[in-house]
Tab-separated table of C-alpha atoms in Angstrom:
chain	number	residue	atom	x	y	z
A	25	UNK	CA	174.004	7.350	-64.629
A	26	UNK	CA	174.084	10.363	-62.644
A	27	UNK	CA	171.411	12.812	-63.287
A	28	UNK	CA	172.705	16.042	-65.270
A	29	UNK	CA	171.618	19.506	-64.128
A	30	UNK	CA	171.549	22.363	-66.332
A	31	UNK	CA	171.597	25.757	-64.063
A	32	UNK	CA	170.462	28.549	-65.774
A	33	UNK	CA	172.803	31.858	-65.990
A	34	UNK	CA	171.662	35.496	-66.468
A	35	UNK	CA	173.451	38.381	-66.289
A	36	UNK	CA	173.189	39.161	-62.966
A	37	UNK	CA	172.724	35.466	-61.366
A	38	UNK	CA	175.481	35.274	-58.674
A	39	UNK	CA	175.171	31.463	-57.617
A	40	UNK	CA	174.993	29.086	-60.561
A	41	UNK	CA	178.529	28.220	-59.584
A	42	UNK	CA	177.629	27.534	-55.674
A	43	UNK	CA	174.949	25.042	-57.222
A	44	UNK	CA	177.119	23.499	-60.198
A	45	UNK	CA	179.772	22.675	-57.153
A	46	UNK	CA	177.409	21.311	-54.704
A	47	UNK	CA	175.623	18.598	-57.714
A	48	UNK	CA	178.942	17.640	-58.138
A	49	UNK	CA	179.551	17.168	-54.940
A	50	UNK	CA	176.603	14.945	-54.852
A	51	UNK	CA	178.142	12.821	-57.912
A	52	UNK	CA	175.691	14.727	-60.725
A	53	UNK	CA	176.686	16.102	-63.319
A	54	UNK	CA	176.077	19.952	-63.760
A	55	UNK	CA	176.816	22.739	-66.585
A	56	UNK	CA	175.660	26.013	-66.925
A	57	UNK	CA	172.912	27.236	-69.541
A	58	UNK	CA	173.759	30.350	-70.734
A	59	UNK	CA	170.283	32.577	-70.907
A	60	UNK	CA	170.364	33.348	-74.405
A	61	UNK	CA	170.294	30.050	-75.722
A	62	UNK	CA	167.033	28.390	-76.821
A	63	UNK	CA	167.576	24.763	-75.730
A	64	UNK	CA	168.873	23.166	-72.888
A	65	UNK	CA	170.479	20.618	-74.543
A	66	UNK	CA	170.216	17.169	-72.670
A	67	UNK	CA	169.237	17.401	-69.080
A	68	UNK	CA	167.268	15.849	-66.802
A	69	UNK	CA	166.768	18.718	-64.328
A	70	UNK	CA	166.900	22.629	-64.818
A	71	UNK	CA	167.557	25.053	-62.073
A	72	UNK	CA	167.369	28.671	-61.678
A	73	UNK	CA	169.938	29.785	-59.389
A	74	UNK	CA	170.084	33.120	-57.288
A	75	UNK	CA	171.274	36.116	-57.906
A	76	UNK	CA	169.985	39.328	-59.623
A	77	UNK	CA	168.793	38.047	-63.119
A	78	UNK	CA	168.434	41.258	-65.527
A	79	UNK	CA	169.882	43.527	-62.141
A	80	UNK	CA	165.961	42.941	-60.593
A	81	UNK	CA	164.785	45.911	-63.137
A	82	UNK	CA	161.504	46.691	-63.106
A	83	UNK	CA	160.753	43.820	-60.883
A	84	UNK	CA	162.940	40.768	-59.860
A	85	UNK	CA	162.063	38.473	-62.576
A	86	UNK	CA	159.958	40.709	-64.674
A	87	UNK	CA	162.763	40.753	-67.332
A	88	UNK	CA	164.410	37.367	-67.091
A	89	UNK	CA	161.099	35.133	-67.978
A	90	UNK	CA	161.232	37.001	-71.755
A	91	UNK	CA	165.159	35.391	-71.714
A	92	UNK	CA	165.244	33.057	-74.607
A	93	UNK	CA	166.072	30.200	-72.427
A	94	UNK	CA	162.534	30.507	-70.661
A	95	UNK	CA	160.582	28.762	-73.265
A	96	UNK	CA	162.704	25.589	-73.154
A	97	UNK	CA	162.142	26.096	-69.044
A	98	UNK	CA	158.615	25.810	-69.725
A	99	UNK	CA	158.620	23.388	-71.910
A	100	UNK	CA	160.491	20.930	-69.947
A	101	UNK	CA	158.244	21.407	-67.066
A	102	UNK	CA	155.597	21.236	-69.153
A	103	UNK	CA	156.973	17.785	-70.070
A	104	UNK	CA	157.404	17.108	-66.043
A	105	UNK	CA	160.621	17.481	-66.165
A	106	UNK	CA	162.076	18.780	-62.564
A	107	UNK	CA	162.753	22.722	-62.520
A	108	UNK	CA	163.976	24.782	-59.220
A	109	UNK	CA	164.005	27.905	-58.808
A	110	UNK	CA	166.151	28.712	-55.712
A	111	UNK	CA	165.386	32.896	-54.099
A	112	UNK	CA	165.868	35.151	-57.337
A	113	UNK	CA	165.250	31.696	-59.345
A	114	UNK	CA	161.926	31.424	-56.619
A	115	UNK	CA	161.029	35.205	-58.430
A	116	UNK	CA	161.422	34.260	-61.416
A	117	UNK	CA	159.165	31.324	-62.224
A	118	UNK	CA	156.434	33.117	-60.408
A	119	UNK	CA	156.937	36.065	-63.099
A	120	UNK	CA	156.967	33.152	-65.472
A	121	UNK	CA	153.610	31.966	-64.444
A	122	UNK	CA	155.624	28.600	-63.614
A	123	UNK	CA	154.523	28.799	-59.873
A	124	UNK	CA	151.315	30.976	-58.807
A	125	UNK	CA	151.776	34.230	-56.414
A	126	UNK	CA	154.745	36.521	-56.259
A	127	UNK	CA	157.188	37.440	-53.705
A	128	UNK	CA	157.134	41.142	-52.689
A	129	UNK	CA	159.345	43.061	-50.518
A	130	UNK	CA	159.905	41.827	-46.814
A	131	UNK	CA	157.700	42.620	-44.007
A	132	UNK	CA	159.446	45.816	-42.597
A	133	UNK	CA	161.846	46.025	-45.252
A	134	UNK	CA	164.382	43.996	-43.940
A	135	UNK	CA	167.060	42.376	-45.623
A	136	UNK	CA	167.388	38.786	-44.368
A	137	UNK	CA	170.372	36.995	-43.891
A	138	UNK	CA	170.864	34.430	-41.798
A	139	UNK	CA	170.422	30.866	-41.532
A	140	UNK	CA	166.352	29.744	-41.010
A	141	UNK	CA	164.909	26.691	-39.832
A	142	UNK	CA	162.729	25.010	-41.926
A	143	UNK	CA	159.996	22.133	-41.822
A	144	UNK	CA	159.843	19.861	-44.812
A	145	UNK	CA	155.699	19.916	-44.779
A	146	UNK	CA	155.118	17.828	-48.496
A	147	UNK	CA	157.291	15.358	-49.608
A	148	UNK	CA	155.027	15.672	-52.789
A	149	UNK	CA	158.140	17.271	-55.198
A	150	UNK	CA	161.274	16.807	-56.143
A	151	UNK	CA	163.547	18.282	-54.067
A	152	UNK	CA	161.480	17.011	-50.682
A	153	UNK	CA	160.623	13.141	-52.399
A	154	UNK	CA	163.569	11.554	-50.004
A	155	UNK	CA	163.022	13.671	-47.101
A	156	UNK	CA	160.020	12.474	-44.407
A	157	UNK	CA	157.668	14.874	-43.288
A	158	UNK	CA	158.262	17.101	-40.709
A	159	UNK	CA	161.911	16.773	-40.820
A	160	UNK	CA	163.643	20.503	-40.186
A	161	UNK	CA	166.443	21.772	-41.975
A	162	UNK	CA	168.943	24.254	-40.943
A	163	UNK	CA	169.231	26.097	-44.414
A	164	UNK	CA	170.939	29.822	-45.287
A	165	UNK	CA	168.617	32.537	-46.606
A	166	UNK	CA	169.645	35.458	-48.157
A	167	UNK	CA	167.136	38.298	-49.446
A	168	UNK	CA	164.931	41.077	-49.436
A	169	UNK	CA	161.860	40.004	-51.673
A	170	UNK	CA	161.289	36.753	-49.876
A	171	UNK	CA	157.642	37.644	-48.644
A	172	UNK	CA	155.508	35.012	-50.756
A	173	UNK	CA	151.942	36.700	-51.204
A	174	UNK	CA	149.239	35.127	-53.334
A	175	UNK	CA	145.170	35.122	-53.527
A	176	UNK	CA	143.098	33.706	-50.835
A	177	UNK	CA	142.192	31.101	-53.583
A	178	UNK	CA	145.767	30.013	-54.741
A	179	UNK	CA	146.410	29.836	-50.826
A	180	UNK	CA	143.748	27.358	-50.390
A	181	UNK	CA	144.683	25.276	-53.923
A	182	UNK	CA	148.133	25.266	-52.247
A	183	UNK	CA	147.573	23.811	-48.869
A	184	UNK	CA	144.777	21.440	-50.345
A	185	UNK	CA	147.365	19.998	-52.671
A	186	UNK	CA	150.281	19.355	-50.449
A	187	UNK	CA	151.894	22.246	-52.302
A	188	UNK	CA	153.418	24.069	-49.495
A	189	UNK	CA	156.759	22.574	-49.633
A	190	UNK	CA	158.423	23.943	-47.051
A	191	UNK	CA	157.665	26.500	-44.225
A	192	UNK	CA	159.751	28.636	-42.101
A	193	UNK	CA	159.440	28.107	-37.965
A	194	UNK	CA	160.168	31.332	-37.026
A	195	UNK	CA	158.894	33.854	-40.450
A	196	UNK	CA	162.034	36.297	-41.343
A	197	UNK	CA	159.950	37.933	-43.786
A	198	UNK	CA	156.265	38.242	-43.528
A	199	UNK	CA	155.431	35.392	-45.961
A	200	UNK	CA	152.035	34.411	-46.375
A	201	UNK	CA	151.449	30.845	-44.221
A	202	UNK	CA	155.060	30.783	-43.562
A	203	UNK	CA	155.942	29.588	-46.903
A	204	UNK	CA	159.523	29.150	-47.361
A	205	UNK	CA	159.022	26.873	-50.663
A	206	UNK	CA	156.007	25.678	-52.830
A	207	UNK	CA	155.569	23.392	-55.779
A	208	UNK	CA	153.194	22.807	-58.826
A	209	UNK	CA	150.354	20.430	-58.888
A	210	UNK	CA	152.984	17.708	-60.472
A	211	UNK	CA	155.504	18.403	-57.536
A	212	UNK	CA	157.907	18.870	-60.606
A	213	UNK	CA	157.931	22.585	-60.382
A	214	UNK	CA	159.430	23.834	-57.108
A	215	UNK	CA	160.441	27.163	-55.407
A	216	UNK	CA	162.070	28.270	-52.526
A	217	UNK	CA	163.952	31.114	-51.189
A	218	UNK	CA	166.451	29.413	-48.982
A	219	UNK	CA	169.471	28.002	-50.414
A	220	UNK	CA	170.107	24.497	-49.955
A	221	UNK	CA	173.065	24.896	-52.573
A	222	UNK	CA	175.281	27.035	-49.534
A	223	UNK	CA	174.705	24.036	-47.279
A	224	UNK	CA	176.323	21.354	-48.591
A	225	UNK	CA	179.580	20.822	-46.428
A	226	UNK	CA	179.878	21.006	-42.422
A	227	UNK	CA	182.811	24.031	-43.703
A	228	UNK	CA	179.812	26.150	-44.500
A	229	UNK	CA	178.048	25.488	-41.063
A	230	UNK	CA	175.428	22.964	-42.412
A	231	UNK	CA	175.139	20.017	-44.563
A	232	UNK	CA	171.429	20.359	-44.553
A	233	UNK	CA	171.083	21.025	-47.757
A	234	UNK	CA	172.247	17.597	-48.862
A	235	UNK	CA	169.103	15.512	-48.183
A	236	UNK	CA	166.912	17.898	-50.805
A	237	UNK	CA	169.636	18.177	-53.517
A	238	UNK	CA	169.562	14.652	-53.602
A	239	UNK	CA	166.402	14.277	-53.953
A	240	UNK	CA	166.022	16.657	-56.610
A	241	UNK	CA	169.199	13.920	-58.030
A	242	UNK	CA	167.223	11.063	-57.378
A	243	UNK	CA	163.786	12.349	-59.449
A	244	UNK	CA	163.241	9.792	-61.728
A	245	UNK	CA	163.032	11.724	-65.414
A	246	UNK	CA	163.804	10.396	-68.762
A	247	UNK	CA	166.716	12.398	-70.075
A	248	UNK	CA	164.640	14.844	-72.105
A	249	UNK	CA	165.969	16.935	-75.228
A	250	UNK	CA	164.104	20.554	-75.053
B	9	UNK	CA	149.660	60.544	-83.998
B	10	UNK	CA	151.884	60.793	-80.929
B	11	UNK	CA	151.120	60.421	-76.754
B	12	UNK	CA	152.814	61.398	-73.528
B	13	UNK	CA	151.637	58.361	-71.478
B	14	UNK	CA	152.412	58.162	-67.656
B	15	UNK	CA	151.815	54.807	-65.876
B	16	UNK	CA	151.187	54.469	-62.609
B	17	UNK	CA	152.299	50.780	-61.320
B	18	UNK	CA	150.595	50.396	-57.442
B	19	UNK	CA	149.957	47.586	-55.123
B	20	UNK	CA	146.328	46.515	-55.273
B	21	UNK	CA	144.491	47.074	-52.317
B	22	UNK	CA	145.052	44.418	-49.537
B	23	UNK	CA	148.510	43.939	-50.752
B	24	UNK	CA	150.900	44.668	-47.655
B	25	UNK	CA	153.333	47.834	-48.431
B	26	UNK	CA	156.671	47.787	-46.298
B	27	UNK	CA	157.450	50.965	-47.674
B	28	UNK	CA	154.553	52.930	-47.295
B	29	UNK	CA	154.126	51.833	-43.818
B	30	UNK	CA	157.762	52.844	-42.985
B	31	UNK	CA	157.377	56.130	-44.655
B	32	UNK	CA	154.442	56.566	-42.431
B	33	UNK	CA	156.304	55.336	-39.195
B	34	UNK	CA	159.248	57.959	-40.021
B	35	UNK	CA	156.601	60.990	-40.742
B	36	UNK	CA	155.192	61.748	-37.216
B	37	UNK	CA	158.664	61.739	-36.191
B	38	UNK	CA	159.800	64.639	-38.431
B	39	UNK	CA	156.860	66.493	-37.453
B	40	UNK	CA	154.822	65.501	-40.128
B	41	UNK	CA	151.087	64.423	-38.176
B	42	UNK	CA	148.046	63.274	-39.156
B	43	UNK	CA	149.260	61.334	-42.328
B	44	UNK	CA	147.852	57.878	-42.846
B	45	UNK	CA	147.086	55.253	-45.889
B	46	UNK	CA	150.331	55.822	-47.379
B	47	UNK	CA	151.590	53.751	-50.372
B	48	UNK	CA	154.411	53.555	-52.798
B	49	UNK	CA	154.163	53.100	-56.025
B	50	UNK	CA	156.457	53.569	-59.332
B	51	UNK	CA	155.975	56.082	-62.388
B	52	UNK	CA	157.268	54.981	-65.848
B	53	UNK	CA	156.835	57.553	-68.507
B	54	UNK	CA	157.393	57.216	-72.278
B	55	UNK	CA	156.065	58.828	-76.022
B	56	UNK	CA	154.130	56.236	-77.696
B	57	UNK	CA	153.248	56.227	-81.306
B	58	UNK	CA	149.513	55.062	-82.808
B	59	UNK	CA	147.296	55.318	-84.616
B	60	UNK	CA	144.491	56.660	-82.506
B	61	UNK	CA	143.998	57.224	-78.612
B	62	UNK	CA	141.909	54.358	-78.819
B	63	UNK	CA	144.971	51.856	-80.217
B	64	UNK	CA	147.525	53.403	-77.981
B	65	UNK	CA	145.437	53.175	-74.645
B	66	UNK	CA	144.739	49.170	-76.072
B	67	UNK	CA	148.211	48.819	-76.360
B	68	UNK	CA	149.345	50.542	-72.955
B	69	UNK	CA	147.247	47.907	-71.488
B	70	UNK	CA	148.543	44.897	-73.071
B	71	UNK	CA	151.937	46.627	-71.756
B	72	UNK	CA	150.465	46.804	-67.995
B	73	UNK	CA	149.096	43.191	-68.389
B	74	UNK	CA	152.645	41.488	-69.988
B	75	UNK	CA	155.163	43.108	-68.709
B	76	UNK	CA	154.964	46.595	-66.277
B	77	UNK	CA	152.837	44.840	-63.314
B	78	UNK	CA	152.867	41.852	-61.624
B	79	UNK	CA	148.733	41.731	-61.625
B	80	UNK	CA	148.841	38.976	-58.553
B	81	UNK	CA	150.380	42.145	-56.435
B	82	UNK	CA	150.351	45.492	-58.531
B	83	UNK	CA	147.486	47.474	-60.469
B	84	UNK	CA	147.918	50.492	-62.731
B	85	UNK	CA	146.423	53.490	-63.395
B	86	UNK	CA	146.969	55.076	-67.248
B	87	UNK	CA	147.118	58.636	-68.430
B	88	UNK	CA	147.449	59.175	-71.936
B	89	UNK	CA	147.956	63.136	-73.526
B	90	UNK	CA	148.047	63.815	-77.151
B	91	UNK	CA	150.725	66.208	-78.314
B	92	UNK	CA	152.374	66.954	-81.443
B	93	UNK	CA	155.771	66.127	-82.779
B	94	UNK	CA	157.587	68.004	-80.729
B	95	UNK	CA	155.908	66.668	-77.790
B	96	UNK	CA	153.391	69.737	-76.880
B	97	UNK	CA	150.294	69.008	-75.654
């Protein structure tokens, strides 16, 4: 059976649809999770799509982790369970205390869009398990708090543990180590600002995108009820 | 009793500040010289009800801690004025 994806919608995300397409594009199954409900229902994988959850008030993030849906989040990662938290999605499970550090404005305040390269440097998650190392991805990002900052400490747990998911070849935004995407010690937990969601079809310029989503498909997970 | 308190979210030292270091690009070039170390920071104001300076400083904190800093990036500094119902001091 095809895994089923339940993508998470605030007010204010703007790509849950460009992720429910591209899983089904894949041959998953995806529906959308309204914020304000308190259980995801069946899924085997959660994500957290872009966008500007809550309008970024306060801070991006700051306000969507108290969203009722965010204790069901946590407690299917808790469980293992695979979560992903693609650029405002990235925000928010660091303002969750799902994924350490926090991702603050970008080095000379630029707003980044374009389309980075990116070197898959742990295969230790889900959304890198079926991609060898060192492979680079042409993947779209799209942002302006991108720049991943964290404590010497949490830098050093990170690289230790294979936890620096992916990195960015040529840093767009200041991030700390290059860190384009990072993961929690069970690799079930991931973040990244680029969107692998926008390059799913050779219409959109790149169909690198593919090998990670399917990954993230191919986790094996029990179909948990949160 | 009732408080004016004033919170002052900042980046913690160390923390890199794109904005302050663009305002302080952009100042020698309107004239402005001999302006360094500049950072940016928010205000959030608000009239808090306790029952003593004591509770509502305890409970500004809690605020700062949960919910009006990111403490991995931001710090904040508290001020916290008595005043009477209709908000004198």
């Amino acid at each position: 059976m095809a895994a089923r994806v339940g993508v998470v919608l605030f007010p204010g995300s703007n790509c849950e649809h460009d992720v429910v397409e591209a899983i089904r594009a894949l041959g998953g199954e995806a529906d959308i999770v309204w914020h304000g409900d308190r259980s995801l229902g069946q899924c085997d994988a959660v994500v957290v799509p872009g966008g500007f959850a809550h309008g970024d008030y306060l801070r991006p993030g700051a306000i969507a982790r108290f969203s009722p849906i965010m204790g069901a989040v946590a407690q299917h990662a808790a469980a293992g369970g695979p979560v992903v938290g693609i650029c405002n999605g990235f925000q928010v499970l660091t303002e969750a205390g799902l994924l350490p550090g926090a991702l603050q404005k970008n080095a000379g305040l630029k707003f980044v869009c374009t389309t980075a390269s990116l070197r898959v440097d742990s295969t230790h998650s889900v959304l890198t398990s079926a991609v060898p190392h060192g492979t680079v991805l042409q993947v779209p990002i799209n942002h302006f708090e991108g720049n991943y900052t964290c404590s010497p400490a949490t830098l050093a747990a990170l690289r230790a543990g294979e936890r620096i998911v992916l990195r960015y070849l040529d840093n767009p935004n200041g991030s700390m180590d290059d860190i384009a995407g990072i993961c929690n010690d069970g690799g079930n937990v991931v973040g990244l600002m680029p969107h692998p969601e926008r390059a799913t079809s050779a219409l959109l310029g790149s169909t690198d995108g593919v090998p990670l989503l399917r990954s993230l498909l191919a986790t094996p997970s029990a179909v948990l009820e949160v | 009793m009732r408080f004016e308190v004033q919170v002052e979210v900042r980046l913690r030292e160390g923390i890199a500040d794109p904005q302050g270091q663009t305002i302080e690009r952009s100042l020698p070039h309107l004239g402005f010289g001999g302006v360094s170390g500049v950072r940016v920071g928010k205000s959030i104001r608000f009239t808090l009800d306790a029952a003593s300076e004591e509770q509502a400083r305890a409970e500004v904190a809690d605020m700062c801690t949960r919910f009006l800093t990111n403490p991995v990036i931001e710090d904040s500094a508290v001020s916290i004025e008595a005043v009477d119902a209709a908000g004198v001091a």
